PDB file of C-alpha atoms in Angstrom:
ATOM      1  CA  ASP A   1     -24.074   4.304 -21.413  1.00 68.00           C
ATOM      2  CA  GLN A   2     -21.186   5.344 -19.208  1.00 77.00           C
ATOM      3  CA  GLN A   3     -19.170   2.232 -18.480  1.00 91.00           C
ATOM      4  CA  VAL A   4     -16.699   4.002 -16.204  1.00 94.00           C
ATOM      5  CA  LYS A   5     -18.047   6.217 -13.452  1.00 95.00           C
ATOM      6  CA  GLN A   6     -16.449   8.625 -11.054  1.00 96.00           C
ATOM      7  CA  ASN A   7     -19.264   9.614  -8.747  1.00 91.00           C
ATOM      8  CA  SER A   8     -17.427  12.350  -6.870  1.00 95.00           C
ATOM      9  CA  PRO A   9     -16.954  15.428  -9.052  1.00 94.00           C
ATOM     10  CA  SER A  10     -14.686  17.007  -6.459  1.00 96.00           C
ATOM     11  CA  LEU A  11     -12.581  16.210  -3.409  1.00 97.00           C
ATOM     12  CA  SER A  12     -10.777  18.513  -1.012  1.00 98.00           C
ATOM     13  CA  VAL A  13      -8.062  17.340   1.396  1.00 98.00           C
ATOM     14  CA  GLN A  14      -5.464  18.907   3.638  1.00 98.00           C
ATOM     15  CA  GLU A  15      -1.807  18.836   2.663  1.00 98.00           C
ATOM     16  CA  GLY A  16      -0.065  15.794   4.122  1.00 97.00           C
ATOM     17  CA  ARG A  17      -3.248  13.750   4.446  1.00 98.00           C
ATOM     18  CA  ILE A  18      -4.407  10.898   2.228  1.00 98.00           C
ATOM     19  CA  SER A  19      -6.448  11.515  -0.920  1.00 98.00           C
ATOM     20  CA  ILE A  20      -8.669   8.662  -2.071  1.00 98.00           C
ATOM     21  CA  LEU A  21     -10.255   8.876  -5.493  1.00 98.00           C
ATOM     22  CA  ASN A  22     -12.799   6.270  -6.492  1.00 98.00           C
ATOM     23  CA  CYS A  23     -13.932   4.753  -9.761  1.00 97.00           C
ATOM     24  CA  ASP A  24     -16.551   2.147 -10.648  1.00 97.00           C
ATOM     25  CA  TYR A  25     -16.987   0.271 -13.894  1.00 97.00           C
ATOM     26  CA  THR A  26     -19.733  -1.881 -15.347  1.00 95.00           C
ATOM     27  CA  ASN A  27     -17.996  -3.989 -17.988  1.00 92.00           C
ATOM     28  CA  SER A  28     -16.376  -7.047 -16.417  1.00 92.00           C
ATOM     29  CA  MET A  29     -14.352  -7.595 -19.603  1.00 91.00           C
ATOM     30  CA  PHE A  30     -12.119  -4.574 -18.956  1.00 93.00           C
ATOM     31  CA  ASP A  31      -8.616  -5.905 -18.401  1.00 91.00           C
ATOM     32  CA  TYR A  32      -6.480  -2.821 -17.883  1.00 93.00           C
ATOM     33  CA  PHE A  33      -7.097   0.274 -15.814  1.00 95.00           C
ATOM     34  CA  LEU A  34      -5.323   3.599 -15.771  1.00 95.00           C
ATOM     35  CA  TRP A  35      -5.367   6.905 -13.944  1.00 97.00           C
ATOM     36  CA  TYR A  36      -4.601  10.152 -15.704  1.00 97.00           C
ATOM     37  CA  LYS A  37      -4.013  13.568 -14.204  1.00 97.00           C
ATOM     38  CA  LYS A  38      -4.992  16.780 -15.952  1.00 96.00           C
ATOM     39  CA  TYR A  39      -4.025  20.362 -15.268  1.00 95.00           C
ATOM     40  CA  PRO A  40      -6.011  23.250 -16.814  1.00 91.00           C
ATOM     41  CA  ALA A  41      -5.222  23.974 -20.476  1.00 88.00           C
ATOM     42  CA  GLU A  42      -3.096  20.842 -20.763  1.00 93.00           C
ATOM     43  CA  GLY A  43      -3.713  17.331 -22.018  1.00 95.00           C
ATOM     44  CA  PRO A  44      -4.076  14.448 -19.564  1.00 96.00           C
ATOM     45  CA  THR A  45      -0.856  12.806 -18.425  1.00 96.00           C
ATOM     46  CA  PHE A  46      -0.499   9.177 -17.422  1.00 95.00           C
ATOM     47  CA  LEU A  47      -0.140   8.570 -13.697  1.00 97.00           C
ATOM     48  CA  ILE A  48      -0.400   4.891 -12.869  1.00 96.00           C
ATOM     49  CA  SER A  49      -2.009   1.710 -14.184  1.00 95.00           C
ATOM     50  CA  ILE A  50      -3.010  -1.761 -13.104  1.00 96.00           C
ATOM     51  CA  SER A  51      -3.699  -4.984 -14.917  1.00 93.00           C
ATOM     52  CA  SER A  52      -6.772  -7.023 -14.057  1.00 93.00           C
ATOM     53  CA  ILE A  53      -4.536  -9.847 -12.828  1.00 94.00           C
ATOM     54  CA  LYS A  54      -3.305  -7.670  -9.962  1.00 95.00           C
ATOM     55  CA  ASP A  55      -5.097  -6.048  -7.050  1.00 96.00           C
ATOM     56  CA  LYS A  56      -2.535  -3.388  -6.187  1.00 97.00           C
ATOM     57  CA  ASN A  57       0.117  -1.326  -7.888  1.00 97.00           C
ATOM     58  CA  GLU A  58       2.314   1.226  -6.178  1.00 97.00           C
ATOM     59  CA  ASP A  59       4.473   4.029  -7.544  1.00 96.00           C
ATOM     60  CA  GLY A  60       5.933   6.373  -4.977  1.00 97.00           C
ATOM     61  CA  ARG A  61       3.131   8.313  -3.310  1.00 98.00           C
ATOM     62  CA  PHE A  62       0.521   6.799  -5.639  1.00 98.00           C
ATOM     63  CA  THR A  63      -1.179   3.436  -5.166  1.00 98.00           C
ATOM     64  CA  VAL A  64      -3.994   1.992  -7.226  1.00 98.00           C
ATOM     65  CA  PHE A  65      -6.223  -0.732  -5.811  1.00 98.00           C
ATOM     66  CA  LEU A  66      -8.463  -2.964  -7.918  1.00 98.00           C
ATOM     67  CA  ASN A  67     -11.423  -4.931  -6.570  1.00 97.00           C
ATOM     68  CA  LYS A  68     -12.694  -6.957  -9.505  1.00 95.00           C
ATOM     69  CA  SER A  69     -15.599  -8.549  -7.683  1.00 95.00           C
ATOM     70  CA  ALA A  70     -16.930  -5.093  -6.822  1.00 97.00           C
ATOM     71  CA  LYS A  71     -15.852  -3.611 -10.185  1.00 97.00           C
ATOM     72  CA  HIS A  72     -14.166  -0.830  -8.274  1.00 97.00           C
ATOM     73  CA  LEU A  73     -10.786   0.794  -8.297  1.00 96.00           C
ATOM     74  CA  SER A  74      -9.306   3.549  -6.228  1.00 98.00           C
ATOM     75  CA  LEU A  75      -6.289   5.811  -6.303  1.00 98.00           C
ATOM     76  CA  HIS A  76      -4.563   6.674  -3.032  1.00 98.00           C
ATOM     77  CA  ILE A  77      -2.178   9.603  -2.794  1.00 98.00           C
ATOM     78  CA  VAL A  78      -0.104   9.716   0.378  1.00 98.00           C
ATOM     79  CA  PRO A  79       0.931  12.265   1.471  1.00 98.00           C
ATOM     80  CA  SER A  80      -1.067  14.720  -0.606  1.00 98.00           C
ATOM     81  CA  GLN A  81       0.734  17.833  -1.818  1.00 98.00           C
ATOM     82  CA  PRO A  82      -0.653  21.122  -3.200  1.00 97.00           C
ATOM     83  CA  GLY A  83       0.904  20.267  -6.591  1.00 96.00           C
ATOM     84  CA  ASP A  84      -1.399  17.243  -6.745  1.00 97.00           C
ATOM     85  CA  SER A  85      -4.362  19.589  -7.223  1.00 98.00           C
ATOM     86  CA  ALA A  86      -5.749  18.640 -10.641  1.00 97.00           C
ATOM     87  CA  VAL A  87      -8.545  16.682 -12.302  1.00 97.00           C
ATOM     88  CA  TYR A  88      -8.037  12.922 -12.120  1.00 98.00           C
ATOM     89  CA  PHE A  89      -9.539  10.628 -14.745  1.00 97.00           C
ATOM     90  CA  CYS A  90     -10.020   6.931 -14.339  1.00 96.00           C
ATOM     91  CA  ALA A  91      -9.890   4.876 -17.560  1.00 95.00           C
ATOM     92  CA  ALA A  92     -10.472   1.258 -18.494  1.00 94.00           C
ATOM     93  CA  THR A  93      -9.766  -0.682 -21.645  1.00 90.00           C
ATOM     94  CA  LEU A  94     -10.576  -4.014 -23.256  1.00 82.00           C
ATOM     95  CA  ASP A  95      -7.700  -3.602 -25.637  1.00 73.00           C
ATOM     96  CA  ASN A  96      -5.691  -0.588 -26.473  1.00 63.00           C
ATOM     97  CA  ASN A  97      -8.184   0.520 -29.104  1.00 72.00           C
ATOM     98  CA  ASP A  98     -11.171   1.366 -26.958  1.00 81.00           C
ATOM     99  CA  MET A  99     -10.391   3.210 -23.743  1.00 87.00           C
ATOM    100  CA  ARG A 100     -13.339   4.449 -21.695  1.00 91.00           C
ATOM    101  CA  PHE A 101     -12.882   7.359 -19.344  1.00 93.00           C
ATOM    102  CA  GLY A 102     -14.764   8.486 -16.293  1.00 94.00           C
ATOM    103  CA  ALA A 103     -15.988  12.059 -15.994  1.00 94.00           C
ATOM    104  CA  GLY A 104     -13.142  13.027 -13.678  1.00 95.00           C
ATOM    105  CA  THR A 105     -12.711  14.124 -10.057  1.00 97.00           C
ATOM    106  CA  ARG A 106     -11.269  17.525  -9.245  1.00 97.00           C
ATOM    107  CA  LEU A 107      -8.825  17.190  -6.352  1.00 98.00           C
ATOM    108  CA  THR A 108      -7.900  20.240  -4.308  1.00 98.00           C
ATOM    109  CA  VAL A 109      -5.097  19.903  -1.781  1.00 98.00           C
ATOM    110  CA  LYS A 110      -5.107  22.757   0.707  1.00 97.00           C
ATOM    111  CA  PRO A 111      -1.837  23.961   2.254  1.00 93.00           C
TER     112      PRO A 111
ATOM    113  CA  ASN B   1      11.231  15.731 -28.478  1.00 73.00           C
ATOM    114  CA  ALA B   2       7.950  17.630 -28.888  1.00 82.00           C
ATOM    115  CA  GLY B   3       5.739  14.635 -28.023  1.00 94.00           C
ATOM    116  CA  VAL B   4       2.191  15.127 -29.299  1.00 97.00           C
ATOM    117  CA  THR B   5       1.297  18.479 -30.837  1.00 97.00           C
ATOM    118  CA  GLN B   6      -2.071  19.752 -32.030  1.00 97.00           C
ATOM    119  CA  THR B   7      -2.914  22.491 -34.490  1.00 97.00           C
ATOM    120  CA  PRO B   8      -4.736  24.848 -34.021  1.00 97.00           C
ATOM    121  CA  LYS B   9      -5.103  25.541 -30.290  1.00 96.00           C
ATOM    122  CA  PHE B  10      -8.361  27.466 -30.694  1.00 96.00           C
ATOM    123  CA  ARG B  11     -10.897  27.841 -33.473  1.00 96.00           C
ATOM    124  CA  VAL B  12     -14.339  29.376 -33.921  1.00 97.00           C
ATOM    125  CA  LEU B  13     -16.492  28.090 -36.763  1.00 96.00           C
ATOM    126  CA  LYS B  14     -19.911  28.927 -38.081  1.00 97.00           C
ATOM    127  CA  THR B  15     -22.470  26.178 -38.502  1.00 97.00           C
ATOM    128  CA  GLY B  16     -21.888  24.364 -41.785  1.00 97.00           C
ATOM    129  CA  GLN B  17     -18.227  25.299 -42.149  1.00 97.00           C
ATOM    130  CA  SER B  18     -15.565  22.653 -42.459  1.00 96.00           C
ATOM    131  CA  MET B  19     -12.151  22.344 -40.870  1.00 96.00           C
ATOM    132  CA  THR B  20      -9.321  19.925 -40.205  1.00 97.00           C
ATOM    133  CA  LEU B  21      -7.510  19.432 -36.918  1.00 97.00           C
ATOM    134  CA  LEU B  22      -3.938  18.215 -37.181  1.00 97.00           C
ATOM    135  CA  CYS B  23      -2.204  15.938 -34.706  1.00 97.00           C
ATOM    136  CA  ALA B  24       1.487  15.133 -34.962  1.00 98.00           C
ATOM    137  CA  GLN B  25       3.677  12.857 -32.841  1.00 97.00           C
ATOM    138  CA  ASP B  26       7.418  12.323 -32.940  1.00 96.00           C
ATOM    139  CA  MET B  27       7.608   9.196 -30.768  1.00 95.00           C
ATOM    140  CA  ASN B  28       7.139   6.679 -33.601  1.00 95.00           C
ATOM    141  CA  HIS B  29       3.960   5.341 -31.985  1.00 95.00           C
ATOM    142  CA  GLU B  30       1.747   3.002 -33.966  1.00 94.00           C
ATOM    143  CA  TYR B  31      -1.544   3.937 -32.301  1.00 94.00           C
ATOM    144  CA  MET B  32      -3.210   7.322 -32.504  1.00 96.00           C
ATOM    145  CA  TYR B  33      -6.556   8.565 -31.205  1.00 96.00           C
ATOM    146  CA  TRP B  34      -8.943  11.491 -31.308  1.00 97.00           C
ATOM    147  CA  TYR B  35     -11.105  12.258 -28.256  1.00 97.00           C
ATOM    148  CA  ARG B  36     -13.536  14.965 -27.351  1.00 97.00           C
ATOM    149  CA  GLN B  37     -14.037  16.231 -23.826  1.00 95.00           C
ATOM    150  CA  ASP B  38     -17.320  17.766 -22.741  1.00 93.00           C
ATOM    151  CA  PRO B  39     -18.311  18.957 -19.249  1.00 85.00           C
ATOM    152  CA  GLY B  40     -19.370  16.053 -17.031  1.00 81.00           C
ATOM    153  CA  MET B  41     -18.608  13.503 -19.759  1.00 83.00           C
ATOM    154  CA  GLY B  42     -14.928  12.708 -19.471  1.00 87.00           C
ATOM    155  CA  LEU B  43     -13.115  11.909 -22.710  1.00 93.00           C
ATOM    156  CA  ARG B  44     -14.944  10.054 -25.462  1.00 94.00           C
ATOM    157  CA  LEU B  45     -13.167   8.316 -28.329  1.00 93.00           C
ATOM    158  CA  ILE B  46     -14.098   9.615 -31.778  1.00 96.00           C
ATOM    159  CA  HIS B  47     -11.805   7.648 -34.111  1.00 96.00           C
ATOM    160  CA  TYR B  48      -8.536   5.834 -33.787  1.00 94.00           C
ATOM    161  CA  SER B  49      -5.774   4.333 -35.909  1.00 95.00           C
ATOM    162  CA  VAL B  50      -3.649   1.245 -35.298  1.00 93.00           C
ATOM    163  CA  GLY B  51      -1.113   2.148 -37.960  1.00 93.00           C
ATOM    164  CA  GLU B  52      -0.366   4.160 -41.067  1.00 94.00           C
ATOM    165  CA  GLY B  53      -3.189   3.903 -43.579  1.00 93.00           C
ATOM    166  CA  THR B  54      -5.696   2.463 -41.086  1.00 94.00           C
ATOM    167  CA  THR B  55      -8.580   4.109 -39.244  1.00 95.00           C
ATOM    168  CA  ALA B  56     -11.525   2.882 -37.203  1.00 93.00           C
ATOM    169  CA  LYS B  57     -14.591   4.294 -35.461  1.00 93.00           C
ATOM    170  CA  GLY B  58     -14.692   4.885 -31.761  1.00 91.00           C
ATOM    171  CA  GLU B  59     -17.548   5.638 -29.400  1.00 89.00           C
ATOM    172  CA  VAL B  60     -18.815   8.890 -31.019  1.00 94.00           C
ATOM    173  CA  PRO B  61     -17.723   8.956 -34.701  1.00 96.00           C
ATOM    174  CA  ASP B  62     -20.737  10.638 -36.326  1.00 96.00           C
ATOM    175  CA  GLY B  63     -19.968  13.950 -38.037  1.00 96.00           C
ATOM    176  CA  TYR B  64     -16.206  13.326 -38.132  1.00 98.00           C
ATOM    177  CA  ASN B  65     -13.756  11.779 -40.556  1.00 97.00           C
ATOM    178  CA  VAL B  66     -10.088  10.950 -40.089  1.00 97.00           C
ATOM    179  CA  SER B  67      -7.040  10.084 -42.136  1.00 97.00           C
ATOM    180  CA  ARG B  68      -3.608   8.676 -41.302  1.00 97.00           C
ATOM    181  CA  LEU B  69      -1.566   8.992 -44.455  1.00 94.00           C
ATOM    182  CA  LYS B  70       1.694   9.229 -42.521  1.00 95.00           C
ATOM    183  CA  LYS B  71       2.577   7.404 -39.325  1.00 96.00           C
ATOM    184  CA  GLN B  72       3.327  10.602 -37.448  1.00 97.00           C
ATOM    185  CA  ASN B  73       0.142  12.481 -38.405  1.00 97.00           C
ATOM    186  CA  PHE B  74      -3.525  11.915 -37.623  1.00 98.00           C
ATOM    187  CA  LEU B  75      -6.069  14.342 -39.080  1.00 98.00           C
ATOM    188  CA  LEU B  76      -9.587  14.918 -37.798  1.00 98.00           C
ATOM    189  CA  GLY B  77     -12.051  16.509 -40.212  1.00 97.00           C
ATOM    190  CA  LEU B  78     -15.414  18.137 -39.666  1.00 96.00           C
ATOM    191  CA  GLU B  79     -17.201  18.381 -43.012  1.00 92.00           C
ATOM    192  CA  SER B  80     -20.178  20.447 -41.843  1.00 96.00           C
ATOM    193  CA  ALA B  81     -19.729  21.732 -38.312  1.00 96.00           C
ATOM    194  CA  ALA B  82     -22.674  21.764 -35.902  1.00 97.00           C
ATOM    195  CA  PRO B  83     -23.036  23.507 -32.507  1.00 97.00           C
ATOM    196  CA  SER B  84     -23.074  20.031 -30.879  1.00 96.00           C
ATOM    197  CA  GLN B  85     -19.445  19.685 -31.955  1.00 97.00           C
ATOM    198  CA  THR B  86     -18.384  22.530 -29.682  1.00 97.00           C
ATOM    199  CA  SER B  87     -15.878  20.795 -27.446  1.00 97.00           C
ATOM    200  CA  VAL B  88     -12.248  20.398 -26.511  1.00 97.00           C
ATOM    201  CA  TYR B  89     -10.526  17.890 -28.779  1.00 98.00           C
ATOM    202  CA  PHE B  90      -7.554  15.847 -27.633  1.00 97.00           C
ATOM    203  CA  CYS B  91      -5.262  13.766 -29.745  1.00 98.00           C
ATOM    204  CA  ALA B  92      -3.212  10.945 -28.232  1.00 96.00           C
ATOM    205  CA  SER B  93      -0.622   8.459 -29.386  1.00 96.00           C
ATOM    206  CA  SER B  94       0.458   5.204 -27.827  1.00 92.00           C
ATOM    207  CA  PRO B  95       3.038   2.470 -28.203  1.00 89.00           C
ATOM    208  CA  TRP B  96       0.579   0.089 -26.547  1.00 81.00           C
ATOM    209  CA  GLU B  97      -1.440   0.860 -23.407  1.00 77.00           C
ATOM    210  CA  GLU B  98      -0.282   4.165 -21.968  1.00 87.00           C
ATOM    211  CA  GLN B  99      -1.506   7.055 -24.095  1.00 91.00           C
ATOM    212  CA  PHE B 100       0.320  10.349 -24.492  1.00 94.00           C
ATOM    213  CA  PHE B 101      -1.954  13.317 -25.021  1.00 96.00           C
ATOM    214  CA  GLY B 102      -1.574  16.576 -26.860  1.00 97.00           C
ATOM    215  CA  PRO B 103      -2.527  19.925 -25.266  1.00 96.00           C
ATOM    216  CA  GLY B 104      -5.974  20.051 -26.884  1.00 96.00           C
ATOM    217  CA  THR B 105      -7.889  22.164 -29.386  1.00 97.00           C
ATOM    218  CA  ARG B 106     -10.790  24.250 -28.154  1.00 96.00           C
ATOM    219  CA  LEU B 107     -13.425  24.410 -30.903  1.00 97.00           C
ATOM    220  CA  THR B 108     -16.529  26.566 -30.781  1.00 97.00           C
ATOM    221  CA  VAL B 109     -19.236  26.211 -33.404  1.00 97.00           C
ATOM    222  CA  LEU B 110     -21.676  29.117 -33.540  1.00 96.00           C
TER     223      LEU B 110
END
């Protein structure tokens, strides 16, 4: 039972354009959401997070949007850069002890 | 500051063999976790610890045991390895919500 789903295994965008990565979840009790970025042969690194009491959080080129009624969150990267090419994981947690991850979306930013 | 380190980086086992994966963190974090990553599955939590001397089961604990005798170390044991345990294993530590991951251990069970 996958409670966090990333339905797009891959996404390709042109450098300078917007990248939008999507994530859906099924458990309405999740109260904290995170995005992680992963390069090959490395562990995931934290990118940005959002609490369930907010609907938007911004950090530089990265913005996460949360739509609780739709159980959907998205990560926007503007402008996209070739160094952003990586696998992005969406994660959700009830408390810090049980974090559920999506399967990941591979982003390719073309120069 | 090394962050989170994992030993070994790669390992090949035969079915039925045992091994221990070591995770160490130097950030004085209370929480530590073991995940496995399989193609198309994302990361799944195996076991976790909320402090020295404590452990708890995660989403996929069967076939694994853990110990946290020291705050900075979290060990993952496979008593009798099976081919289904072929995976990439990630350790993480956390002060609260954001988790810091190690580089991973690629384990193959033949």
